Amino acid sequence: MNAQNSTRPQRYRRQLFTVHQLEQSAPSWASRLQPLYNDWKSLKLSDAEAASIYLLIGLETRLPGRWLGGKSPTRLSAFSNGPRLSDWIALSPVLARHFREDTTIAEVIHGFSLKGVRLVARETLLHWLQGEWPLVLTEQIPSPVKLLEEQIWGRRMVTAAFKKEELSLYLHDDRDALSFLLHDLGHAEQFYRNDLNRCGQIASYRLLHEAHLAGLLFAPRAYSNKWEDQLDYLIADLNTHPLHFWSVFWASARENFGPEKNHNFELWRKDLFLLWNLPQRIQSIMERPSRNVSAINSEILLQYLFQRGSEKLN
């Protein structure tokens, strides 16, 4: 995706490295990551362990010896199992004062603030390390379809770039590799933090996946070249109440059809509702802008999608 043409909200744009810093640091950064990549691909490290180590190596690359903040325990229970920090990060005298020789990566993430890292990202990693949230680490930015294939099962994907060529430039959406990892962790927290919304989102993704299998999901692309980028945002970043999700989904799709093709848009939406076999009242709620939906109807939609998203897939 061309970052300059991205439809992702501006509030998610953040650069932890300048272009010059990326060019200068990419060779050594890639070299530091190579042992991590090898251990991850050979299954010596779990996805969660690899992502946690990746974060700390990225911070050490960005702020050598200066990435640690003060003690700041998360709201989660502490645990100490897993890889040791000293096996992956050469500790400067300043850093070494804060850690034991056997301090683990999990203890660092739980117990200390990390410069440039929000609390929710640290807590997402801890949930992942404990096996509570089923995230999947990938070395490539997934397509909208690949995201759907994971999210219909309730799994989120987190991207970590390892190649020097990728580390030397903004990876996607004006984000460097470290920022992109944190971006994915933040969206994972939004996805998992509320069971009701999570199941509602899963149900919404399942509906979109059914549309894809039926050859309907990408129909707006015939009218505009914006649809795939917008779909990427809807699936990857719009972790919100399902009512708002569908309001944005229909508005984005209608924009692609254009005002002169509104009849075509309505036919397409009718085909989707028939495919999904939705109750008439649910259809009526889903097709309205969220601002025009009462609190009662919003709750009705959420409860319907919660039930549908809670069902086990065969």
PDB file of C-alpha atoms in Angstrom:
ATOM      1  CA  MET A   1       0.000   0.000   0.000  1.00  0.00           C
ATOM      2  CA  ASN A   2       1.228   3.464  -0.838  1.00  0.00           C
ATOM      3  CA  ALA A   3       1.594   5.252   2.488  1.00  0.00           C
ATOM      4  CA  GLN A   4       0.809   8.630   0.959  1.00  0.00           C
ATOM      5  CA  ASN A   5      -2.563   7.325  -0.227  1.00  0.00           C
ATOM      6  CA  SER A   6      -3.378   5.474   2.981  1.00  0.00           C
ATOM      7  CA  THR A   7      -6.824   5.842   4.494  1.00  0.00           C
ATOM      8  CA  ARG A   8      -5.651   5.002   8.023  1.00  0.00           C
ATOM      9  CA  PRO A   9      -6.375   7.743  10.595  1.00  0.00           C
ATOM     10  CA  GLN A  10      -3.633  10.263  11.239  1.00  0.00           C
ATOM     11  CA  ARG A  11      -3.666   9.534  14.977  1.00  0.00           C
ATOM     12  CA  TYR A  12      -2.001   6.184  14.281  1.00  0.00           C
ATOM     13  CA  ARG A  13       0.930   7.703  12.400  1.00  0.00           C
ATOM     14  CA  ARG A  14       4.109   7.771  14.432  1.00  0.00           C
ATOM     15  CA  GLN A  15       7.770   7.567  13.530  1.00  0.00           C
ATOM     16  CA  LEU A  16      10.275   6.320  16.096  1.00  0.00           C
ATOM     17  CA  PHE A  17      13.187   6.688  13.647  1.00  0.00           C
ATOM     18  CA  THR A  18      13.944   9.424  11.136  1.00  0.00           C
ATOM     19  CA  VAL A  19      14.780   8.410   7.573  1.00  0.00           C
ATOM     20  CA  HIS A  20      18.451   9.112   8.252  1.00  0.00           C
ATOM     21  CA  GLN A  21      18.413   7.014  11.444  1.00  0.00           C
ATOM     22  CA  LEU A  22      16.836   4.107   9.590  1.00  0.00           C
ATOM     23  CA  GLU A  23      19.455   4.219   6.866  1.00  0.00           C
ATOM     24  CA  GLN A  24      22.247   4.353   9.421  1.00  0.00           C
ATOM     25  CA  SER A  25      20.937   1.729  11.813  1.00  0.00           C
ATOM     26  CA  ALA A  26      19.448  -0.863   9.434  1.00  0.00           C
ATOM     27  CA  PRO A  27      22.630  -2.957   8.901  1.00  0.00           C
ATOM     28  CA  SER A  28      23.392  -3.380  12.604  1.00  0.00           C
ATOM     29  CA  TRP A  29      19.701  -3.742  13.456  1.00  0.00           C
ATOM     30  CA  ALA A  30      19.299  -6.567  10.939  1.00  0.00           C
ATOM     31  CA  SER A  31      22.456  -8.219  12.244  1.00  0.00           C
ATOM     32  CA  ARG A  32      21.147  -8.120  15.822  1.00  0.00           C
ATOM     33  CA  LEU A  33      17.841  -9.581  14.714  1.00  0.00           C
ATOM     34  CA  GLN A  34      19.307 -12.497  12.752  1.00  0.00           C
ATOM     35  CA  PRO A  35      19.863 -14.810  15.781  1.00  0.00           C
ATOM     36  CA  LEU A  36      16.356 -13.987  16.965  1.00  0.00           C
ATOM     37  CA  TYR A  37      14.939 -14.808  13.554  1.00  0.00           C
ATOM     38  CA  ASN A  38      16.824 -18.114  13.461  1.00  0.00           C
ATOM     39  CA  ASP A  39      15.597 -19.186  16.911  1.00  0.00           C
ATOM     40  CA  TRP A  40      12.043 -18.142  16.128  1.00  0.00           C
ATOM     41  CA  LYS A  41      11.892 -19.976  12.797  1.00  0.00           C
ATOM     42  CA  SER A  42      13.446 -23.102  14.365  1.00  0.00           C
ATOM     43  CA  LEU A  43      10.732 -22.952  17.090  1.00  0.00           C
ATOM     44  CA  LYS A  44      13.208 -22.382  19.909  1.00  0.00           C
ATOM     45  CA  LEU A  45      11.184 -19.263  20.703  1.00  0.00           C
ATOM     46  CA  SER A  46       7.424 -18.825  20.676  1.00  0.00           C
ATOM     47  CA  ASP A  47       5.768 -16.050  18.677  1.00  0.00           C
ATOM     48  CA  ALA A  48       5.221 -14.103  21.893  1.00  0.00           C
ATOM     49  CA  GLU A  49       8.824 -14.499  23.061  1.00  0.00           C
ATOM     50  CA  ALA A  50      10.168 -13.496  19.651  1.00  0.00           C
ATOM     51  CA  ALA A  51       7.942 -10.396  19.529  1.00  0.00           C
ATOM     52  CA  SER A  52       9.005  -9.354  23.044  1.00  0.00           C
ATOM     53  CA  ILE A  53      12.706  -9.732  22.267  1.00  0.00           C
ATOM     54  CA  TYR A  54      12.175  -7.954  18.931  1.00  0.00           C
ATOM     55  CA  LEU A  55      10.731  -4.982  20.807  1.00  0.00           C
ATOM     56  CA  LEU A  56      13.711  -4.695  23.163  1.00  0.00           C
ATOM     57  CA  ILE A  57      16.263  -5.084  20.370  1.00  0.00           C
ATOM     58  CA  GLY A  58      14.440  -2.333  18.471  1.00  0.00           C
ATOM     59  CA  LEU A  59      14.537  -0.072  21.505  1.00  0.00           C
ATOM     60  CA  GLU A  60      18.234  -0.751  22.050  1.00  0.00           C
ATOM     61  CA  THR A  61      18.853   0.103  18.388  1.00  0.00           C
ATOM     62  CA  ARG A  62      16.917   3.348  18.730  1.00  0.00           C
ATOM     63  CA  LEU A  63      18.255   4.439  22.123  1.00  0.00           C
ATOM     64  CA  PRO A  64      21.410   2.460  22.952  1.00  0.00           C
ATOM     65  CA  GLY A  65      21.570   2.018  26.710  1.00  0.00           C
ATOM     66  CA  ARG A  66      18.850   4.638  27.255  1.00  0.00           C
ATOM     67  CA  TRP A  67      15.580   2.878  26.489  1.00  0.00           C
ATOM     68  CA  LEU A  68      14.663   1.926  30.045  1.00  0.00           C
ATOM     69  CA  GLY A  69      12.306   4.092  32.065  1.00  0.00           C
ATOM     70  CA  GLY A  70      11.589   3.843  35.758  1.00  0.00           C
ATOM     71  CA  LYS A  71       9.944   1.009  37.619  1.00  0.00           C
ATOM     72  CA  SER A  72       6.337   0.848  36.517  1.00  0.00           C
ATOM     73  CA  PRO A  73       4.588  -2.476  37.102  1.00  0.00           C
ATOM     74  CA  THR A  74       1.679  -3.256  34.801  1.00  0.00           C
ATOM     75  CA  ARG A  75      -1.802  -4.024  36.085  1.00  0.00           C
ATOM     76  CA  LEU A  76      -1.233  -7.745  35.409  1.00  0.00           C
ATOM     77  CA  SER A  77       0.238 -10.423  37.631  1.00  0.00           C
ATOM     78  CA  ALA A  78       4.014 -10.733  37.451  1.00  0.00           C
ATOM     79  CA  PHE A  79       5.734 -13.872  36.193  1.00  0.00           C
ATOM     80  CA  SER A  80       9.391 -14.654  35.554  1.00  0.00           C
ATOM     81  CA  ASN A  81       9.587 -17.585  33.142  1.00  0.00           C
ATOM     82  CA  GLY A  82      10.988 -17.289  29.628  1.00  0.00           C
ATOM     83  CA  PRO A  83      14.147 -16.035  27.901  1.00  0.00           C
ATOM     84  CA  ARG A  84      16.701 -14.017  29.862  1.00  0.00           C
ATOM     85  CA  LEU A  85      17.338 -10.388  28.967  1.00  0.00           C
ATOM     86  CA  SER A  86      21.138 -10.787  29.140  1.00  0.00           C
ATOM     87  CA  ASP A  87      21.025 -13.467  26.433  1.00  0.00           C
ATOM     88  CA  TRP A  88      19.683 -10.938  23.939  1.00  0.00           C
ATOM     89  CA  ILE A  89      20.746  -7.450  25.030  1.00  0.00           C
ATOM     90  CA  ALA A  90      24.299  -6.419  25.949  1.00  0.00           C
ATOM     91  CA  LEU A  91      23.664  -4.404  29.090  1.00  0.00           C
ATOM     92  CA  SER A  92      25.417  -1.092  29.548  1.00  0.00           C
ATOM     93  CA  PRO A  93      26.593  -0.252  33.113  1.00  0.00           C
ATOM     94  CA  VAL A  94      23.552   2.006  33.493  1.00  0.00           C
ATOM     95  CA  LEU A  95      21.125  -0.726  32.480  1.00  0.00           C
ATOM     96  CA  ALA A  96      22.933  -3.447  34.413  1.00  0.00           C
ATOM     97  CA  ARG A  97      22.218  -1.640  37.681  1.00  0.00           C
ATOM     98  CA  HIS A  98      18.531  -2.424  37.299  1.00  0.00           C
ATOM     99  CA  PHE A  99      18.705  -6.124  36.457  1.00  0.00           C
ATOM    100  CA  ARG A 100      19.944  -9.439  37.783  1.00  0.00           C
ATOM    101  CA  GLU A 101      21.935 -11.745  35.541  1.00  0.00           C
ATOM    102  CA  ASP A 102      18.877 -13.988  35.254  1.00  0.00           C
ATOM    103  CA  THR A 103      16.263 -11.233  34.784  1.00  0.00           C
ATOM    104  CA  THR A 104      13.836 -12.390  32.124  1.00  0.00           C
ATOM    105  CA  ILE A 105      12.333 -10.501  29.207  1.00  0.00           C
ATOM    106  CA  ALA A 106       8.899 -10.900  30.831  1.00  0.00           C
ATOM    107  CA  GLU A 107      10.121  -9.303  34.061  1.00  0.00           C
ATOM    108  CA  VAL A 108      11.432  -6.290  32.153  1.00  0.00           C
ATOM    109  CA  ILE A 109       8.195  -5.816  30.234  1.00  0.00           C
ATOM    110  CA  HIS A 110       6.112  -6.220  33.360  1.00  0.00           C
ATOM    111  CA  GLY A 111       8.160  -4.129  35.752  1.00  0.00           C
ATOM    112  CA  PHE A 112       9.552  -1.147  33.829  1.00  0.00           C
ATOM    113  CA  SER A 113       8.323   1.602  31.576  1.00  0.00           C
ATOM    114  CA  LEU A 114      10.010   1.541  28.166  1.00  0.00           C
ATOM    115  CA  LYS A 115      10.644   4.765  26.294  1.00  0.00           C
ATOM    116  CA  GLY A 116       8.238   5.165  23.384  1.00  0.00           C
ATOM    117  CA  VAL A 117       6.125   2.165  24.457  1.00  0.00           C
ATOM    118  CA  ARG A 118       2.596   2.563  25.792  1.00  0.00           C
ATOM    119  CA  LEU A 119       1.373   0.516  28.724  1.00  0.00           C
ATOM    120  CA  VAL A 120      -1.204  -1.278  26.562  1.00  0.00           C
ATOM    121  CA  ALA A 121       1.564  -2.630  24.301  1.00  0.00           C
ATOM    122  CA  ARG A 122       3.433  -4.042  27.292  1.00  0.00           C
ATOM    123  CA  GLU A 123       0.276  -5.623  28.659  1.00  0.00           C
ATOM    124  CA  THR A 124      -0.590  -7.107  25.274  1.00  0.00           C
ATOM    125  CA  LEU A 125       2.812  -8.798  25.196  1.00  0.00           C
ATOM    126  CA  LEU A 126       2.277 -10.165  28.706  1.00  0.00           C
ATOM    127  CA  HIS A 127      -1.153 -11.572  27.825  1.00  0.00           C
ATOM    128  CA  TRP A 128       0.461 -13.134  24.758  1.00  0.00           C
ATOM    129  CA  LEU A 129       3.384 -14.570  26.709  1.00  0.00           C
ATOM    130  CA  GLN A 130       0.943 -16.147  29.154  1.00  0.00           C
ATOM    131  CA  GLY A 131      -1.021 -17.745  26.313  1.00  0.00           C
ATOM    132  CA  GLU A 132      -4.144 -15.728  27.113  1.00  0.00           C
ATOM    133  CA  TRP A 133      -4.423 -13.863  23.803  1.00  0.00           C
ATOM    134  CA  PRO A 134      -3.950 -15.871  20.566  1.00  0.00           C
ATOM    135  CA  LEU A 135      -1.790 -13.519  18.529  1.00  0.00           C
ATOM    136  CA  VAL A 136       0.252 -14.671  15.542  1.00  0.00           C
ATOM    137  CA  LEU A 137       3.674 -13.240  14.658  1.00  0.00           C
ATOM    138  CA  THR A 138       4.407 -12.784  10.967  1.00  0.00           C
ATOM    139  CA  GLU A 139       7.367 -11.355   9.069  1.00  0.00           C
ATOM    140  CA  GLN A 140       5.163  -9.916   6.320  1.00  0.00           C
ATOM    141  CA  ILE A 141       2.344  -7.391   6.384  1.00  0.00           C
ATOM    142  CA  PRO A 142      -0.745  -9.543   5.800  1.00  0.00           C
ATOM    143  CA  SER A 143      -3.300  -8.834   3.102  1.00  0.00           C
ATOM    144  CA  PRO A 144      -6.913  -8.058   4.057  1.00  0.00           C
ATOM    145  CA  VAL A 145      -7.911 -11.611   3.109  1.00  0.00           C
ATOM    146  CA  LYS A 146      -5.146 -13.147   5.233  1.00  0.00           C
ATOM    147  CA  LEU A 147      -6.237 -10.991   8.165  1.00  0.00           C
ATOM    148  CA  LEU A 148      -9.812 -12.181   7.726  1.00  0.00           C
ATOM    149  CA  GLU A 149      -8.666 -15.799   7.635  1.00  0.00           C
ATOM    150  CA  GLU A 150      -7.032 -15.338  11.041  1.00  0.00           C
ATOM    151  CA  GLN A 151      -9.603 -13.067  12.643  1.00  0.00           C
ATOM    152  CA  ILE A 152     -12.616 -15.286  11.963  1.00  0.00           C
ATOM    153  CA  TRP A 153     -10.937 -17.609  14.494  1.00  0.00           C
ATOM    154  CA  GLY A 154     -10.343 -14.764  16.945  1.00  0.00           C
ATOM    155  CA  ARG A 155      -6.621 -14.426  16.173  1.00  0.00           C
ATOM    156  CA  ARG A 156      -4.814 -11.138  15.519  1.00  0.00           C
ATOM    157  CA  MET A 157      -1.571 -10.792  13.573  1.00  0.00           C
ATOM    158  CA  VAL A 158       1.531  -8.836  14.598  1.00  0.00           C
ATOM    159  CA  THR A 159       4.184  -7.956  12.011  1.00  0.00           C
ATOM    160  CA  ALA A 160       7.935  -7.916  12.685  1.00  0.00           C
ATOM    161  CA  ALA A 161      10.245  -7.012   9.799  1.00  0.00           C
ATOM    162  CA  PHE A 162      13.699  -8.631   9.800  1.00  0.00           C
ATOM    163  CA  LYS A 163      15.270  -7.806   6.431  1.00  0.00           C
ATOM    164  CA  LYS A 164      17.756  -4.942   6.188  1.00  0.00           C
ATOM    165  CA  GLU A 165      15.887  -3.530   3.203  1.00  0.00           C
ATOM    166  CA  GLU A 166      12.693  -3.317   5.253  1.00  0.00           C
ATOM    167  CA  LEU A 167      14.378  -1.915   8.326  1.00  0.00           C
ATOM    168  CA  SER A 168      16.037   0.868   6.341  1.00  0.00           C
ATOM    169  CA  LEU A 169      12.802   2.587   5.303  1.00  0.00           C
ATOM    170  CA  TYR A 170       9.282   3.251   6.484  1.00  0.00           C
ATOM    171  CA  LEU A 171       7.700  -0.138   6.340  1.00  0.00           C
ATOM    172  CA  HIS A 172       4.078   0.811   5.813  1.00  0.00           C
ATOM    173  CA  ASP A 173       1.805   3.765   6.341  1.00  0.00           C
ATOM    174  CA  ASP A 174       4.764   6.042   7.199  1.00  0.00           C
ATOM    175  CA  ARG A 175       5.774   3.746  10.081  1.00  0.00           C
ATOM    176  CA  ASP A 176       9.163   2.222  10.763  1.00  0.00           C
ATOM    177  CA  ALA A 177       9.337  -1.451  11.748  1.00  0.00           C
ATOM    178  CA  LEU A 178       9.410  -0.806  15.495  1.00  0.00           C
ATOM    179  CA  SER A 179       6.506   1.623  15.349  1.00  0.00           C
ATOM    180  CA  PHE A 180       4.537  -0.829  13.217  1.00  0.00           C
ATOM    181  CA  LEU A 181       5.035  -3.611  15.775  1.00  0.00           C
ATOM    182  CA  LEU A 182       3.749  -1.320  18.545  1.00  0.00           C
ATOM    183  CA  HIS A 183       0.850  -0.258  16.325  1.00  0.00           C
ATOM    184  CA  ASP A 184      -0.189  -3.909  15.910  1.00  0.00           C
ATOM    185  CA  LEU A 185       0.117  -4.561  19.640  1.00  0.00           C
ATOM    186  CA  GLY A 186      -2.107  -1.559  20.364  1.00  0.00           C
ATOM    187  CA  HIS A 187      -4.812  -2.806  18.012  1.00  0.00           C
ATOM    188  CA  ALA A 188      -4.591  -6.276  19.519  1.00  0.00           C
ATOM    189  CA  GLU A 189      -5.363  -4.767  22.923  1.00  0.00           C
ATOM    190  CA  GLN A 190      -8.390  -2.985  21.448  1.00  0.00           C
ATOM    191  CA  PHE A 191      -9.552  -6.273  19.947  1.00  0.00           C
ATOM    192  CA  TYR A 192      -9.231  -8.448  23.075  1.00  0.00           C
ATOM    193  CA  ARG A 193      -9.952  -6.143  25.988  1.00  0.00           C
ATOM    194  CA  ASN A 194     -13.764  -6.472  25.840  1.00  0.00           C
ATOM    195  CA  ASP A 195     -15.331  -9.905  25.299  1.00  0.00           C
ATOM    196  CA  LEU A 196     -18.618  -8.529  24.009  1.00  0.00           C
ATOM    197  CA  ASN A 197     -17.022  -6.280  21.398  1.00  0.00           C
ATOM    198  CA  ARG A 198     -14.463  -8.966  20.508  1.00  0.00           C
ATOM    199  CA  CYS A 199     -17.141 -11.517  19.649  1.00  0.00           C
ATOM    200  CA  GLY A 200     -19.063  -8.834  17.766  1.00  0.00           C
ATOM    201  CA  GLN A 201     -15.949  -8.057  15.739  1.00  0.00           C
ATOM    202  CA  ILE A 202     -15.316 -11.750  15.078  1.00  0.00           C
ATOM    203  CA  ALA A 203     -18.874 -12.140  13.794  1.00  0.00           C
ATOM    204  CA  SER A 204     -18.397  -9.114  11.522  1.00  0.00           C
ATOM    205  CA  TYR A 205     -15.176 -10.581  10.130  1.00  0.00           C
ATOM    206  CA  ARG A 206     -16.940 -13.885   9.511  1.00  0.00           C
ATOM    207  CA  LEU A 207     -19.611 -12.093   7.505  1.00  0.00           C
ATOM    208  CA  LEU A 208     -16.936 -10.382   5.413  1.00  0.00           C
ATOM    209  CA  HIS A 209     -15.138 -13.696   4.930  1.00  0.00           C
ATOM    210  CA  GLU A 210     -18.366 -15.276   3.677  1.00  0.00           C
ATOM    211  CA  ALA A 211     -18.701 -12.363   1.258  1.00  0.00           C
ATOM    212  CA  HIS A 212     -15.161 -12.989   0.041  1.00  0.00           C
ATOM    213  CA  LEU A 213     -15.807 -16.696  -0.537  1.00  0.00           C
ATOM    214  CA  ALA A 214     -18.956 -15.765  -2.482  1.00  0.00           C
ATOM    215  CA  GLY A 215     -16.997 -13.318  -4.661  1.00  0.00           C
ATOM    216  CA  LEU A 216     -18.803 -10.244  -3.328  1.00  0.00           C
ATOM    217  CA  LEU A 217     -16.364  -8.582  -0.944  1.00  0.00           C
ATOM    218  CA  PHE A 218     -14.249  -6.836  -3.567  1.00  0.00           C
ATOM    219  CA  ALA A 219     -17.150  -5.718  -5.797  1.00  0.00           C
ATOM    220  CA  PRO A 220     -16.672  -1.982  -4.968  1.00  0.00           C
ATOM    221  CA  ARG A 221     -13.195  -2.239  -6.487  1.00  0.00           C
ATOM    222  CA  ALA A 222     -14.816  -2.227  -9.930  1.00  0.00           C
ATOM    223  CA  TYR A 223     -15.926   1.365  -9.292  1.00  0.00           C
ATOM    224  CA  SER A 224     -12.899   2.802  -7.476  1.00  0.00           C
ATOM    225  CA  ASN A 225      -9.264   1.944  -6.774  1.00  0.00           C
ATOM    226  CA  LYS A 226      -9.629   3.024  -3.122  1.00  0.00           C
ATOM    227  CA  TRP A 227     -11.565  -0.002  -1.895  1.00  0.00           C
ATOM    228  CA  GLU A 228      -8.698  -2.365  -1.118  1.00  0.00           C
ATOM    229  CA  ASP A 229      -6.895   0.249   1.001  1.00  0.00           C
ATOM    230  CA  GLN A 230     -10.119   1.109   2.801  1.00  0.00           C
ATOM    231  CA  LEU A 231     -10.840  -2.575   3.370  1.00  0.00           C
ATOM    232  CA  ASP A 232      -7.352  -2.974   4.820  1.00  0.00           C
ATOM    233  CA  TYR A 233      -8.117  -0.243   7.353  1.00  0.00           C
ATOM    234  CA  LEU A 234     -11.553  -1.660   8.175  1.00  0.00           C
ATOM    235  CA  ILE A 235     -10.204  -5.137   8.866  1.00  0.00           C
ATOM    236  CA  ALA A 236      -6.841  -4.275  10.429  1.00  0.00           C
ATOM    237  CA  ASP A 237      -7.455  -1.090  12.390  1.00  0.00           C
ATOM    238  CA  LEU A 238     -11.143  -0.467  13.048  1.00  0.00           C
ATOM    239  CA  ASN A 239     -11.357  -2.353  16.341  1.00  0.00           C
ATOM    240  CA  THR A 240     -14.511  -0.759  17.640  1.00  0.00           C
ATOM    241  CA  HIS A 241     -18.146  -1.364  18.519  1.00  0.00           C
ATOM    242  CA  PRO A 242     -19.688  -3.434  15.688  1.00  0.00           C
ATOM    243  CA  LEU A 243     -22.348  -0.788  15.079  1.00  0.00           C
ATOM    244  CA  HIS A 244     -19.647   1.762  14.272  1.00  0.00           C
ATOM    245  CA  PHE A 245     -17.779  -0.821  12.184  1.00  0.00           C
ATOM    246  CA  TRP A 246     -20.770  -1.405   9.925  1.00  0.00           C
ATOM    247  CA  SER A 247     -21.555   2.278   9.687  1.00  0.00           C
ATOM    248  CA  VAL A 248     -18.020   2.954   8.407  1.00  0.00           C
ATOM    249  CA  PHE A 249     -18.077  -0.145   6.184  1.00  0.00           C
ATOM    250  CA  TRP A 250     -21.217   0.891   4.311  1.00  0.00           C
ATOM    251  CA  ALA A 251     -20.161   4.542   4.060  1.00  0.00           C
ATOM    252  CA  SER A 252     -16.781   3.524   2.608  1.00  0.00           C
ATOM    253  CA  ALA A 253     -18.359   1.120   0.137  1.00  0.00           C
ATOM    254  CA  ARG A 254     -20.978   3.656  -0.956  1.00  0.00           C
ATOM    255  CA  GLU A 255     -18.194   6.175  -1.579  1.00  0.00           C
ATOM    256  CA  ASN A 256     -16.521   3.723  -3.952  1.00  0.00           C
ATOM    257  CA  PHE A 257     -19.688   3.102  -5.943  1.00  0.00           C
ATOM    258  CA  GLY A 258     -20.228   6.864  -6.178  1.00  0.00           C
ATOM    259  CA  PRO A 259     -23.522   8.792  -6.083  1.00  0.00           C
ATOM    260  CA  GLU A 260     -24.333   7.978  -9.722  1.00  0.00           C
ATOM    261  CA  LYS A 261     -24.144   4.247  -8.921  1.00  0.00           C
ATOM    262  CA  ASN A 262     -26.129   4.234  -5.687  1.00  0.00           C
ATOM    263  CA  HIS A 263     -28.594   1.739  -7.189  1.00  0.00           C
ATOM    264  CA  ASN A 264     -25.712  -0.666  -7.799  1.00  0.00           C
ATOM    265  CA  PHE A 265     -24.574  -0.210  -4.213  1.00  0.00           C
ATOM    266  CA  GLU A 266     -28.048  -1.052  -2.880  1.00  0.00           C
ATOM    267  CA  LEU A 267     -28.212  -4.186  -5.064  1.00  0.00           C
ATOM    268  CA  TRP A 268     -24.801  -5.256  -3.779  1.00  0.00           C
ATOM    269  CA  ARG A 269     -25.825  -4.737  -0.161  1.00  0.00           C
ATOM    270  CA  LYS A 270     -29.051  -6.667  -0.786  1.00  0.00           C
ATOM    271  CA  ASP A 271     -27.004  -9.576  -2.163  1.00  0.00           C
ATOM    272  CA  LEU A 272     -24.843  -9.512   0.959  1.00  0.00           C
ATOM    273  CA  PHE A 273     -27.849  -9.547   3.302  1.00  0.00           C
ATOM    274  CA  LEU A 274     -29.298 -12.519   1.401  1.00  0.00           C
ATOM    275  CA  LEU A 275     -25.982 -14.341   1.629  1.00  0.00           C
ATOM    276  CA  TRP A 276     -25.705 -13.714   5.367  1.00  0.00           C
ATOM    277  CA  ASN A 277     -29.338 -14.699   6.058  1.00  0.00           C
ATOM    278  CA  LEU A 278     -29.715 -11.929   8.621  1.00  0.00           C
ATOM    279  CA  PRO A 279     -32.995 -11.267  10.453  1.00  0.00           C
ATOM    280  CA  GLN A 280     -34.835  -8.287   8.988  1.00  0.00           C
ATOM    281  CA  ARG A 281     -34.456  -6.217  12.140  1.00  0.00           C
ATOM    282  CA  ILE A 282     -30.683  -6.807  12.209  1.00  0.00           C
ATOM    283  CA  GLN A 283     -30.439  -5.762   8.556  1.00  0.00           C
ATOM    284  CA  SER A 284     -32.369  -2.586   9.314  1.00  0.00           C
ATOM    285  CA  ILE A 285     -30.043  -1.696  12.199  1.00  0.00           C
ATOM    286  CA  MET A 286     -26.840  -2.552  10.319  1.00  0.00           C
ATOM    287  CA  GLU A 287     -27.613  -0.398   7.290  1.00  0.00           C
ATOM    288  CA  ARG A 288     -28.234   2.809   9.245  1.00  0.00           C
ATOM    289  CA  PRO A 289     -25.511   5.319  10.125  1.00  0.00           C
ATOM    290  CA  SER A 290     -24.516   4.710  13.739  1.00  0.00           C
ATOM    291  CA  ARG A 291     -25.637   8.203  14.791  1.00  0.00           C
ATOM    292  CA  ASN A 292     -29.218   7.270  13.809  1.00  0.00           C
ATOM    293  CA  VAL A 293     -29.378   4.058  15.844  1.00  0.00           C
ATOM    294  CA  SER A 294     -30.938   4.071  19.302  1.00  0.00           C
ATOM    295  CA  ALA A 295     -29.117   2.610  22.294  1.00  0.00           C
ATOM    296  CA  ILE A 296     -31.640  -0.238  22.422  1.00  0.00           C
ATOM    297  CA  ASN A 297     -31.085  -1.198  18.788  1.00  0.00           C
ATOM    298  CA  SER A 298     -27.336  -0.865  19.225  1.00  0.00           C
ATOM    299  CA  GLU A 299     -27.508  -3.385  22.073  1.00  0.00           C
ATOM    300  CA  ILE A 300     -29.727  -5.707  20.005  1.00  0.00           C
ATOM    301  CA  LEU A 301     -27.138  -5.731  17.203  1.00  0.00           C
ATOM    302  CA  LEU A 302     -24.268  -6.290  19.612  1.00  0.00           C
ATOM    303  CA  GLN A 303     -26.008  -9.206  21.320  1.00  0.00           C
ATOM    304  CA  TYR A 304     -26.870 -10.804  17.957  1.00  0.00           C
ATOM    305  CA  LEU A 305     -23.294 -10.520  16.720  1.00  0.00           C
ATOM    306  CA  PHE A 306     -21.913 -11.649  20.083  1.00  0.00           C
ATOM    307  CA  GLN A 307     -23.881 -14.870  19.779  1.00  0.00           C
ATOM    308  CA  ARG A 308     -22.803 -15.365  16.174  1.00  0.00           C
ATOM    309  CA  GLY A 309     -19.163 -14.592  16.996  1.00  0.00           C
ATOM    310  CA  SER A 310     -19.172 -16.943  19.980  1.00  0.00           C
ATOM    311  CA  GLU A 311     -20.139 -19.942  17.853  1.00  0.00           C
ATOM    312  CA  LYS A 312     -17.346 -22.391  17.106  1.00  0.00           C
ATOM    313  CA  LEU A 313     -16.395 -22.819  13.463  1.00  0.00           C
ATOM    314  CA  ASN A 314     -16.246 -26.312  12.027  1.00  0.00           C
TER     315      ASN A 314
END
